[in-house]
Coordinates of C-alpha atoms in Angstrom, one line a residue:
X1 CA 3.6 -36.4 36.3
X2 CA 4.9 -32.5 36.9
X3 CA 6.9 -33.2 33.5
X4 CA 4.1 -35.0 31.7
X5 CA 1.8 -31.9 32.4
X6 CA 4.6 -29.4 31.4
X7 CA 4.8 -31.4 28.4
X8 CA 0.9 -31.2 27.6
X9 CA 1.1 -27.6 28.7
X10 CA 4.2 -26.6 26.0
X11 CA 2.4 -28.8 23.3
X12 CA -0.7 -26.4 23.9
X13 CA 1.3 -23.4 23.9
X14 CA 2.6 -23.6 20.5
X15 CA -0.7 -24.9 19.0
X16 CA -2.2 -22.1 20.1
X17 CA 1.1 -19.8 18.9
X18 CA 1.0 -21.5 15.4
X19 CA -2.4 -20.8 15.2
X20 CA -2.5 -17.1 14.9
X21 CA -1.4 -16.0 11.2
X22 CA 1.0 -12.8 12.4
X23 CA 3.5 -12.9 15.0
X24 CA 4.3 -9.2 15.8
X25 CA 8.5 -9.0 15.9
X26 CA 8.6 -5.2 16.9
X27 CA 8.7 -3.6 20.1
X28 CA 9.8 0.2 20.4
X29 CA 13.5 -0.6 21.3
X30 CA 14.1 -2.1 18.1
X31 CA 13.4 0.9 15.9
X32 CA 14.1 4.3 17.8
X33 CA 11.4 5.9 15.9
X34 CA 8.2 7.0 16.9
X35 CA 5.5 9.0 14.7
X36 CA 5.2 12.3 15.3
X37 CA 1.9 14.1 13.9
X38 CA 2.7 17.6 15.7
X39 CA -0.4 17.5 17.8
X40 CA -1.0 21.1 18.7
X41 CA -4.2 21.3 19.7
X42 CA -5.1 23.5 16.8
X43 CA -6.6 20.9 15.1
X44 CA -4.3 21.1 12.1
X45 CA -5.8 18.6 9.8
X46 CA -2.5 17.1 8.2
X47 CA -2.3 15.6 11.8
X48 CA -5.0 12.6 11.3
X49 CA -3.7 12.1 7.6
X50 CA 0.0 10.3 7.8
X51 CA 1.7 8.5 7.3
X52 CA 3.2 6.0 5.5
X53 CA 6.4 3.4 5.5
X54 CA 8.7 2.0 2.5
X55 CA 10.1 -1.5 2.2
X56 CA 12.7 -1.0 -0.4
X57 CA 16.2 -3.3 -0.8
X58 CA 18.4 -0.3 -1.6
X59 CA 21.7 -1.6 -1.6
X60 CA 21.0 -4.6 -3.7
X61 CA 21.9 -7.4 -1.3
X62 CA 18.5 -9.3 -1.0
X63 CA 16.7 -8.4 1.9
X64 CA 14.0 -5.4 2.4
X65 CA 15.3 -2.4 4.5
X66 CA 12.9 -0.2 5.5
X67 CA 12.1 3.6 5.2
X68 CA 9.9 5.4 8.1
X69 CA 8.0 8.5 7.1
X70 CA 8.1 11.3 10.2
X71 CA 5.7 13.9 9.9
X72 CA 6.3 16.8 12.6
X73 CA 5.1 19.8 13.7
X74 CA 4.6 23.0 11.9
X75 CA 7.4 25.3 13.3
X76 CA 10.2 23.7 10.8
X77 CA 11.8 21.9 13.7
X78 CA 10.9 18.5 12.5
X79 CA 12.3 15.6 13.3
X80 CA 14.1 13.2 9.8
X81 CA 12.4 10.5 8.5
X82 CA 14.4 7.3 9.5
X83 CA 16.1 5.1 7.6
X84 CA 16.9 1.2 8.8
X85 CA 18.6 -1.4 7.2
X86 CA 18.0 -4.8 7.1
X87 CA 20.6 -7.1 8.7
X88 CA 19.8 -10.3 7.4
X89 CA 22.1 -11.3 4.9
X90 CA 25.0 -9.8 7.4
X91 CA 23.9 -11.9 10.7
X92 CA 21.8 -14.5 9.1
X93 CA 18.9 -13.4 11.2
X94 CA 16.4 -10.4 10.9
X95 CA 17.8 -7.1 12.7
X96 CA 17.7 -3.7 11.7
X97 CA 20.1 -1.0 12.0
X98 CA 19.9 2.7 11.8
X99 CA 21.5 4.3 8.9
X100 CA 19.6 7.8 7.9
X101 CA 22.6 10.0 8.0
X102 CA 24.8 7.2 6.7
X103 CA 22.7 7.7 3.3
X104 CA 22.6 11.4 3.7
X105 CA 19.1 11.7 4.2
X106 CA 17.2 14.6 5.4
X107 CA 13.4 15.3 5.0
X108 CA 12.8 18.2 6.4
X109 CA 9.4 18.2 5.0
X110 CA 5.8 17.3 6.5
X111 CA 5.6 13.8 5.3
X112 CA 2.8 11.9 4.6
X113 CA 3.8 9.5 2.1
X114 CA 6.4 7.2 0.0
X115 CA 7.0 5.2 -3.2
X116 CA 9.6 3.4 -4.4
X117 CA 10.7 2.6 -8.1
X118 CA 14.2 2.4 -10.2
X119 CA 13.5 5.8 -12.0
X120 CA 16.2 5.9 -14.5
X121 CA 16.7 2.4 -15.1
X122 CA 20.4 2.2 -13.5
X123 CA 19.5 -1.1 -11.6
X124 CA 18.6 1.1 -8.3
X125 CA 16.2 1.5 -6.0
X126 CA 15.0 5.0 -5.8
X127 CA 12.3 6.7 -3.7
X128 CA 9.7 9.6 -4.0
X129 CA 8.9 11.8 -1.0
X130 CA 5.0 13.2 -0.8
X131 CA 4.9 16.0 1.5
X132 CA 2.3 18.4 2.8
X133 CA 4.4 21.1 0.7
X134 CA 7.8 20.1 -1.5
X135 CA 7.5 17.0 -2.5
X136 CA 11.7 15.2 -3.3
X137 CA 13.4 12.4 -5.5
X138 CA 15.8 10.8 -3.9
X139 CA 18.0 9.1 -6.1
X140 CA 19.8 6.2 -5.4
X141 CA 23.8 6.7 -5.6
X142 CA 24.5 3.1 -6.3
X143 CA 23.4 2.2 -2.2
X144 CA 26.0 4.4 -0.9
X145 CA 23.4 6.9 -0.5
X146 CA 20.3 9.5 -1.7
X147 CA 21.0 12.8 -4.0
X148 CA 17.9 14.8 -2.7
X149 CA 15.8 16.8 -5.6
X150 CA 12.6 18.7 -4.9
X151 CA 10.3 18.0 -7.5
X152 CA 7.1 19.9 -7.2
X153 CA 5.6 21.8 -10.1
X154 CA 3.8 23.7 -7.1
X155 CA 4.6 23.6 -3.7
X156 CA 1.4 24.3 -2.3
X157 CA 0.3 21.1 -3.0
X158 CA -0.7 18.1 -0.5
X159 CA 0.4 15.2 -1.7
X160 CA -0.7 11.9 0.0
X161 CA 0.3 8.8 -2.2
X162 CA 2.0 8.1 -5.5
X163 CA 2.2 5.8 -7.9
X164 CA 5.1 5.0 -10.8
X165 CA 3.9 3.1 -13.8
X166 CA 5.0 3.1 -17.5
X167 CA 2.1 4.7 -19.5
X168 CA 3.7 4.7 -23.0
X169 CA 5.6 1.2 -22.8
X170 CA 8.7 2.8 -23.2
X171 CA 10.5 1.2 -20.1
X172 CA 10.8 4.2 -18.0
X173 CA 8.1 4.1 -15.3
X174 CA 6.1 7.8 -14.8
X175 CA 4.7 9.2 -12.0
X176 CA 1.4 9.4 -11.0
X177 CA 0.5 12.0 -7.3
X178 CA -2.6 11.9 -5.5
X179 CA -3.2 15.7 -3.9
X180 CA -5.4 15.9 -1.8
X181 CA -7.0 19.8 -0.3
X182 CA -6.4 23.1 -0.1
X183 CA -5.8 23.1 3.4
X184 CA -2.9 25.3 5.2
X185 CA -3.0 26.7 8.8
X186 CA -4.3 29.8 7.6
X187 CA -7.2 27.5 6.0
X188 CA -7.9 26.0 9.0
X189 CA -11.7 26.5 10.4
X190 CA -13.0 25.1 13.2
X191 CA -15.3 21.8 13.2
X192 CA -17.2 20.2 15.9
X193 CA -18.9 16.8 16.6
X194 CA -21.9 16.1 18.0
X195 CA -21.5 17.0 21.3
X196 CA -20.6 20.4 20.6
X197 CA -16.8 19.6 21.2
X198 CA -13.4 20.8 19.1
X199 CA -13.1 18.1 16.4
X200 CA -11.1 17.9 13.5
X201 CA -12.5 19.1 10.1
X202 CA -13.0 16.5 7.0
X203 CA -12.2 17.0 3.5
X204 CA -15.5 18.5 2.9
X205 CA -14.5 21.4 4.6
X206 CA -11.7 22.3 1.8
X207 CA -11.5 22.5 -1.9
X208 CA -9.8 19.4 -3.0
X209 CA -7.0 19.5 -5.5
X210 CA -5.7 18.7 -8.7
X211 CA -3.3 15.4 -9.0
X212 CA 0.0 16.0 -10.9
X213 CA 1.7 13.5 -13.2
X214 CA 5.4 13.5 -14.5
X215 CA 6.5 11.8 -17.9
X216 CA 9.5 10.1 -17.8
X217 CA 11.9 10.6 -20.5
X218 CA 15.2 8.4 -20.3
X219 CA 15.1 8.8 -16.7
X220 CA 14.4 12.3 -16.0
X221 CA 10.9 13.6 -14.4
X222 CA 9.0 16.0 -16.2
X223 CA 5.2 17.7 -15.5
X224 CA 3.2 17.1 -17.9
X225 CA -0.3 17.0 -15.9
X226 CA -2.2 19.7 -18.6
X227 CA -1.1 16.9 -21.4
X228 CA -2.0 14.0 -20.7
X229 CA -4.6 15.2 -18.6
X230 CA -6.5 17.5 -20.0
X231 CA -9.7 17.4 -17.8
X232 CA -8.2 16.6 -14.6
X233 CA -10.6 18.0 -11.8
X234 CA -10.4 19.5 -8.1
X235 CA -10.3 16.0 -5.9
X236 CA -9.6 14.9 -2.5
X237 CA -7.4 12.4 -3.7
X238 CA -5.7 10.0 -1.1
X239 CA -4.8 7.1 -3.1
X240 CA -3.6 5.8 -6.3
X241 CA -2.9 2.4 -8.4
X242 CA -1.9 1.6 -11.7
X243 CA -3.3 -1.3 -13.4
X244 CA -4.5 -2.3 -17.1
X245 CA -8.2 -2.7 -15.9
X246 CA -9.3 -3.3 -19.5
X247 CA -6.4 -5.6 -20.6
X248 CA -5.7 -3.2 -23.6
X249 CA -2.0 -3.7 -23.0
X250 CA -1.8 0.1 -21.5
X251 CA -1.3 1.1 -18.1
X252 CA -4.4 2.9 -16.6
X253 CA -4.9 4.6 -13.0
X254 CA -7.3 4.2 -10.4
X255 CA -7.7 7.4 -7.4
X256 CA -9.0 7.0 -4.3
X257 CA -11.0 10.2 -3.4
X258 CA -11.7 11.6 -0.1
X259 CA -16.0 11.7 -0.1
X260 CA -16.2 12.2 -3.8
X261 CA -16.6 9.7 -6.9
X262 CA -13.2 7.7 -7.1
X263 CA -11.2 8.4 -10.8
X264 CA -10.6 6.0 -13.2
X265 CA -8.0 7.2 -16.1
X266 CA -8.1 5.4 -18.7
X267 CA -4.9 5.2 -20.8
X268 CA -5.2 6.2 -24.6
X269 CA -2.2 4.6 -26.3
X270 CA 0.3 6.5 -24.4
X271 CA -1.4 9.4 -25.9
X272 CA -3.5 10.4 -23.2
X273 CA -6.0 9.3 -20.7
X274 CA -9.7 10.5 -20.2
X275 CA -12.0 9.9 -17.1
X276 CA -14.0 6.4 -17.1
X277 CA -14.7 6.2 -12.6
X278 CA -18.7 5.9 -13.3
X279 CA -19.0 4.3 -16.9
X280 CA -16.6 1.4 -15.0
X281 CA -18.5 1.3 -12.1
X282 CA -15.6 2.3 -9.7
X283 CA -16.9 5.9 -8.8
X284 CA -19.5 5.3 -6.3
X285 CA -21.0 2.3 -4.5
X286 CA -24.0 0.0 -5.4
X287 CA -26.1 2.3 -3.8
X288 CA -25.1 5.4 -6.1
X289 CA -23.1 7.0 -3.0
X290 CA -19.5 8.5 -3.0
X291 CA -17.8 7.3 -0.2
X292 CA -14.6 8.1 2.1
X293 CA -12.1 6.5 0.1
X294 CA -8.6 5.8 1.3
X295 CA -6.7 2.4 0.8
X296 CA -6.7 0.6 -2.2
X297 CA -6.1 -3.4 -2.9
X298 CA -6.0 -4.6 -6.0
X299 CA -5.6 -8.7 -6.7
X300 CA -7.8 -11.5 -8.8
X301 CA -9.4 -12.3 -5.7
X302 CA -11.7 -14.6 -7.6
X303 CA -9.1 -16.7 -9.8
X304 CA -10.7 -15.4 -13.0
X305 CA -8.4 -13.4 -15.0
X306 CA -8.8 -10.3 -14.2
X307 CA -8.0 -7.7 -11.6
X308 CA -10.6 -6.2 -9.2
X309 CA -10.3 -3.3 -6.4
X310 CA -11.3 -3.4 -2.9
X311 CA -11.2 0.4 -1.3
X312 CA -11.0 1.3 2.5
X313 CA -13.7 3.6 4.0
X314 CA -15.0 5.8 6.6
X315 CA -16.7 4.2 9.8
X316 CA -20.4 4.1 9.2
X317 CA -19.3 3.6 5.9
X318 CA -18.9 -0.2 4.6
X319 CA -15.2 -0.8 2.5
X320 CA -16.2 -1.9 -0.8
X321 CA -15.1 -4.6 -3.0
X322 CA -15.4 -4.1 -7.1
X323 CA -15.5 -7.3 -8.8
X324 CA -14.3 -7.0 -12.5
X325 CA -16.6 -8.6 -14.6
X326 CA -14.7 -8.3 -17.8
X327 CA -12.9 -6.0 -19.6
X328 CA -12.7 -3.1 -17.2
X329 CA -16.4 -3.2 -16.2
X330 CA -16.8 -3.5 -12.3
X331 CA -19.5 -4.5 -9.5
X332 CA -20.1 -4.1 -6.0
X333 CA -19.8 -7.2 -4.7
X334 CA -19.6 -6.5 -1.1
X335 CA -22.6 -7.4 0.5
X336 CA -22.4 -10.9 -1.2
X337 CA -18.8 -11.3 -0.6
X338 CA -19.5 -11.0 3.5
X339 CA -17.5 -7.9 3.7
X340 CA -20.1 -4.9 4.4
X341 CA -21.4 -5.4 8.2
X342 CA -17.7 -5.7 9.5
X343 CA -16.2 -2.8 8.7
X344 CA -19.3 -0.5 9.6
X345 CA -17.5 0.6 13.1
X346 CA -14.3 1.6 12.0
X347 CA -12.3 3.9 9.6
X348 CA -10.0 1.9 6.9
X349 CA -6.8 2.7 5.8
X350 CA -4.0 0.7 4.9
X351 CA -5.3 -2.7 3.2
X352 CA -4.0 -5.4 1.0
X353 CA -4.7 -9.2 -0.5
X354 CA -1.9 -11.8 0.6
X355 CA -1.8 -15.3 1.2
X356 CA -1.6 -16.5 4.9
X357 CA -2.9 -19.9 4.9
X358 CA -1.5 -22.5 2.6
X359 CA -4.5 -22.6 -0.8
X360 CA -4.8 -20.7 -4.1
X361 CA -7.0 -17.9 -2.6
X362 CA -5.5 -14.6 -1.9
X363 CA -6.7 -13.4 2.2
X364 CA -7.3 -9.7 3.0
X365 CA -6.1 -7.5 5.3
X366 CA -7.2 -4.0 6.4
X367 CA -5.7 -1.8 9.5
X368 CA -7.6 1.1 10.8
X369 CA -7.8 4.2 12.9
X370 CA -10.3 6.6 13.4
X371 CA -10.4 10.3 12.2
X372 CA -12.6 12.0 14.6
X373 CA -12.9 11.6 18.2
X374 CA -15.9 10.2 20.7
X375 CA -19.2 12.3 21.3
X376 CA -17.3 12.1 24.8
X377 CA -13.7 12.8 24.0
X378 CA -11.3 14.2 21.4
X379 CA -7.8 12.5 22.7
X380 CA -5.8 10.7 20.4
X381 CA -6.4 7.4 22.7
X382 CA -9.9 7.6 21.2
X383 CA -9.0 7.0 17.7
X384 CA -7.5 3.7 18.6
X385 CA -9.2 1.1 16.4
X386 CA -8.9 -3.0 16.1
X387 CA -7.1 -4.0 13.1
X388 CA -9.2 -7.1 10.5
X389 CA -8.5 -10.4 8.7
X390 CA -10.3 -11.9 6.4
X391 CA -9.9 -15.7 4.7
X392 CA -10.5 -15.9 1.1
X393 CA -12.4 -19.3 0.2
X394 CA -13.4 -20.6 -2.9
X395 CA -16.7 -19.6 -3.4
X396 CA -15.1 -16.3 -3.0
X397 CA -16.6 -15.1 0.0
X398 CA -14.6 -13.9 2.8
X399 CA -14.7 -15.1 7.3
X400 CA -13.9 -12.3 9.7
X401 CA -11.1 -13.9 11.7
X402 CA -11.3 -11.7 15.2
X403 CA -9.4 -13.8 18.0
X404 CA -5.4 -13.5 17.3
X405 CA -3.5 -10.9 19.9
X406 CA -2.4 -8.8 17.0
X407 CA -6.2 -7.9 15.8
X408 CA -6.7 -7.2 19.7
X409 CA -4.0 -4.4 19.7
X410 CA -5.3 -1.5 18.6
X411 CA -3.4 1.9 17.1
X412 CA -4.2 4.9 14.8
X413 CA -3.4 2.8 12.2
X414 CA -2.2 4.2 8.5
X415 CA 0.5 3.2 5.6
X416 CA 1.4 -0.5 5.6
X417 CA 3.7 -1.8 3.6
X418 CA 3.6 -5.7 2.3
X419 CA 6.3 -8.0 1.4
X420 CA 8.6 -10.9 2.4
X421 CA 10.8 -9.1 5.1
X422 CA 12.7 -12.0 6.6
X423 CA 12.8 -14.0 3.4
X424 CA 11.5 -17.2 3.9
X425 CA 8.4 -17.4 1.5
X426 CA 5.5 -15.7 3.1
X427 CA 4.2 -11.9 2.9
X428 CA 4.7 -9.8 6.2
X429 CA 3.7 -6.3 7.1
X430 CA 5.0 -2.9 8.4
X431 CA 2.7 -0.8 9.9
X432 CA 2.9 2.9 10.3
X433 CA 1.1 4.4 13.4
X434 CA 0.3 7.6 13.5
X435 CA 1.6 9.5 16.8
X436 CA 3.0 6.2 17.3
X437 CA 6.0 3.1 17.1
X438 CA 5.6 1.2 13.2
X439 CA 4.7 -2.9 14.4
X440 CA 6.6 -5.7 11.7
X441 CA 3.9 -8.6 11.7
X442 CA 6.3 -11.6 10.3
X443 CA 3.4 -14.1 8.4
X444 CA 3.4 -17.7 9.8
X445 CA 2.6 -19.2 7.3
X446 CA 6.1 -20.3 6.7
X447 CA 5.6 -22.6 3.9
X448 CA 7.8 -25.5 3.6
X449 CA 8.2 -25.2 -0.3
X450 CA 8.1 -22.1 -2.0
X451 CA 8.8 -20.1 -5.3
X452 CA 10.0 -16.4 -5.5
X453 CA 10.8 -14.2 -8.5
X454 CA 12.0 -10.6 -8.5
X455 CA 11.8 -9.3 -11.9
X456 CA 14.6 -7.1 -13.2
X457 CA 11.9 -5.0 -15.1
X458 CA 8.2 -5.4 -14.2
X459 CA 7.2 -2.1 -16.7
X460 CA 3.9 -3.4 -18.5
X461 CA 4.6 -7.0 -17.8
X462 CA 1.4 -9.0 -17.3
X463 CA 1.8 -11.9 -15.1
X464 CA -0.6 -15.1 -15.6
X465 CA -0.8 -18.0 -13.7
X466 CA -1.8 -21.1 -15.6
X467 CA -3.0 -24.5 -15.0
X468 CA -5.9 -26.8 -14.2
X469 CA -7.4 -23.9 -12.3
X470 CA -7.2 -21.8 -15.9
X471 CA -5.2 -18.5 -15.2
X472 CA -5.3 -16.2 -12.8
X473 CA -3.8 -12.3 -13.0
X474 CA -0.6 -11.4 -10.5
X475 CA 1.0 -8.0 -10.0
X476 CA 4.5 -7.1 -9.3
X477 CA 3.9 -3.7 -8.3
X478 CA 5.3 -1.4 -5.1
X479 CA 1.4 1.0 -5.3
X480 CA -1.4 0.5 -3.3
X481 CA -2.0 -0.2 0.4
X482 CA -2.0 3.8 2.0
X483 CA 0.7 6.2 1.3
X484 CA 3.4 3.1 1.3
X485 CA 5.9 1.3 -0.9
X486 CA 5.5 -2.4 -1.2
X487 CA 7.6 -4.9 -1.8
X488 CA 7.5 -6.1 -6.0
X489 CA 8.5 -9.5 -5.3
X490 CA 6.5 -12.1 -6.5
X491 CA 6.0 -15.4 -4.1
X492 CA 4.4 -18.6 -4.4
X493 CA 3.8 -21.3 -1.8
X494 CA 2.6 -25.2 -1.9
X495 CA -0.7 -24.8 -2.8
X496 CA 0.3 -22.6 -6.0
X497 CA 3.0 -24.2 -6.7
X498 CA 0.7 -27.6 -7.1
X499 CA -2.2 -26.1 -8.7
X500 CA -0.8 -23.8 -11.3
X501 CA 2.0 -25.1 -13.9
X502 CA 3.6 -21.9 -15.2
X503 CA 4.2 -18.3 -14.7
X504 CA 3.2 -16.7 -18.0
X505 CA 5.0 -13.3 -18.7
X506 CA 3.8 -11.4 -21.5
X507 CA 4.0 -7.7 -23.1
X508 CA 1.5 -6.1 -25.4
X509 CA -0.2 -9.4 -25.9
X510 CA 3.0 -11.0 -26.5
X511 CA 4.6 -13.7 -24.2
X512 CA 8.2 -12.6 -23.8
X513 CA 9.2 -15.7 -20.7
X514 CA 7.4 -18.5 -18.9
X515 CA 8.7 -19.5 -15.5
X516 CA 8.1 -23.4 -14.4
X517 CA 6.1 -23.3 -11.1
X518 CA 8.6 -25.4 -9.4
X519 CA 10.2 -24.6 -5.7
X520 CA 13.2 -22.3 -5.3
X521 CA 13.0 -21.7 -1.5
X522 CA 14.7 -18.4 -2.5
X523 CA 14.2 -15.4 -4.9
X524 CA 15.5 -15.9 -8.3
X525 CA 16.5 -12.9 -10.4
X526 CA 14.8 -13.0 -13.7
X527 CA 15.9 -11.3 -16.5
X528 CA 13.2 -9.8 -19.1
X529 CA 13.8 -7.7 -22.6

């Protein structure tokens, strides 16, 4: 009877461990890394601000190894950004080991952010640093290790996130930098909450800044903001992501701002871009109201062709989702979508769409962390905040999934990063936590056929889906989330694999390669003009 009952017991057990859709693999022994945003009492308002986490495979052997941003403190005794590398192809099972003076890496820079993208076309991974001040290129020296370049046109700048994208179709992929305000420790007044107590400031208190972009010629970086931008403004930008938002066959970018109307930059030929945020209907809200924006998703959440935006806000603030309703026109569709009322009590950051149950209908996920502290305290403890699931369905509206231990645990959540980290089909998730340990969520969905595709170059390559459910937009894209590089993998499980018949690859309107939906179980290498 004892056996029968332990039997029952077990068989409950892993129900109920199947059922939650993350499995959180960290704990603090396995990295030895642990955020550091220089708390000083002082208020200093870079503090609340980072930061972000890279998955990036830069030695070429399959797996994602992953880069930690450390911010500091602000007497230039920092400690370095960390650097681990993914075991699994070595032991067969996911580990990570420590190799950031192996690769000759050294930030000794306030970091808030990261992003990830073969710069000069050499078949290697490279990353870009954004700092609080000098922002670096690291270039990578075939996976033996990073030549460190600063590359700021002005170091006063406070760079958040980043984004590289090819804006002329010329294969080399630019670079896009969301700054965000004029804010130094000189600049640092004092702000207080309601209850009369020390609080730190909000962007509102500083004049925001310009963003910088860099051309990319044959692999080398070079500013050409003034150019191509000619009426770029003073933003709080926090955020940015490059997508062809009115299928024009030319990259455009979308920037998250801080309490002011979001950008949209519309790309003129390769010529040059002008500003588009309200004429699109990304700027404000369906209210007419800026709002506190900070993470950015971008997906065809509704299976209809075309991309739309979801953006991360400020408690007391509802994140918003923009439907595209054709051609780069976009609607709040929040309130009808069931996202508004659940995000009212707490502050968004990191955020993306991925698939975590087995249908056609990309799930979201947002992770967040206050900014201020309680009418009753200002300690860090106090900015602790749940994290949130939602499941896609197919009229397009989205359930609040609550009960699962790792929306319980709560952090000072900020970057995330997305992508397949132990290689078996399914989208997991770093998380960065600021003044804190990063988590690895490993997805369980754990499908039992699957289909993934790294493309060799993804530069202005639209990605289609087609089939009896018509054809649906993908992107293979490391941008987005918060201040992180994700993973540019593509990967499909049963359900798309059944639905959809092909993966249509075009360029300029042209289809260059079509891809047979049919299970791999492993990532396939494919090869584009």
């Amino acid at each position: 009877m004892k056996n029968i009952f332990f039997l029952i017991c077990l068989a409950f057990y892993s129900f109920t461990v199947q059922a939650e859709h993350f499995v959180e693999f960290l704990n603090q022994e396995t990295f030895q890394f642990k955020h550091n945003n220089g708390e000083s009492g002082e208020f200093y308002y870079p503090e609340i601000v980072g930061s972000g986490v890279g998955l990036i495979d830069f030695d070429n052997d399959g797996d994602l190894d992953v880069y930690l941003v450390q911010s500091g403190n602000f007497k230039n005794n920092k400690k370095s950004d960390q650097f681990y590398k993914n075991l699994l192809k070595e032991s067969g099972k996911l580990s990570f080991k420590e190799i950031t003076s192996d690769l000759k890496l050294n930030n000794s820079e306030y970091g808030i952010g990261i992003a990830v993208a073969d710069v000069n076309n050499d078949g290697w991974n490279d990353i870009f640093l954004n700092n609080l001040q000098q922002n670096k290129l690291l270039l990578n020296q075939q996976g033996l290790s990073f030549a460190s370049f600063e590359l700021s046109s002005n170091p006063n700048l406070w760079s958040t996130s980043s984004s590289f994208c090819d804006i002329n179709n010329d294969g080399y992929k630019d670079l896009y930098i969301s700054n965000y305000v004029n804010w130094s420790e000189s600049n640092n007044p004092k702000c207080y909450n309601a209850s009369s107590k020390r609080d730190y400031c909000g962007p509102s208190s500083f004049e925001g800044q310009k963003d910088t972009f860099y051309l990319n010629e044959n692999g080398t970086l070079i500013e050409q903001t003034n150019f191509f931008f000619p009426d770029m403004p003073n933003m709080p930008g926090l955020n940015v992501v490059c997508i062809d938002i009115n299928n024009d066959g030319f990259n455009d970018f979308v920037v998250a701002n801080d309490g002011k109307p979001n950008t949209v930059w519309l790309n003129q030929k390769g010529q040059k871009f002008i500003e588009n945020g309200l004429f699109s209907g990304l700027a404000v809200n369906a209210e007419g109201r800026a709002e506190a924006s900070m993470g950015m998703a971008v997906t065809d959440y509704d299976l209809d062709g075309d991309f739309d935006v979801f953006f991360t806000h400020l408690m007391n603030e509802s994140n918003t989702l923009y439907k595209n309703s054709g051609k780069g026109f976009f609607q709040d569709v929040t309130n009808r979508s069931q996202l508004s009322t659940s995000s009212f009590a707490y502050t968004g950051w990191a955020t993306n769409f991925i698939h975590v149950n087995d249908d056609i209908y990309p799930d979201l996920i947002v992770f967040n962390g206050a900014v201020a502290g309680s009418a009753e305290s200002n300690d860090l403890e106090t900015f602790e905040q749940p994290n949130q699931l939602y499941l896609n369905s197919a009229r397009s509206q989205f359930t609040t999934i609550t009960d699962e231990t790792w929306l319980k645990n709560k952090a000072i959540s900020r970057g995330a990063a997305f992508g397949d980290i132990d290689n078996d089909g399914d989208v997991d998730i770093i998380v960065s936590n600021n003044n804190s340990h990063p988590q690895i969520l490993l997805n369980n969905l754990n499908p039992q056929n699957w289909l993934g595709i790294q493309l060799q170059n993804n530069s202005n390559i639209q990605i289609e889906l087609t089939g009896s459910k018509g054809k649906v937009l993908i992107r293979s894209s490391t941008d987005g989330s918060y201040a992180s590089a994700n993973d540019s993998r593509l990967v499909f499980s049963d359900a798309q694999l059944k639905s959809f018949d092909k993966i249509q690859l075009s360029q300029s309107g042209k289809i260059i390669k079509e891809i047979p939906m049919k299970a791999t179980n492993k990532y396939i290498l494919v090869k584009l003009p």
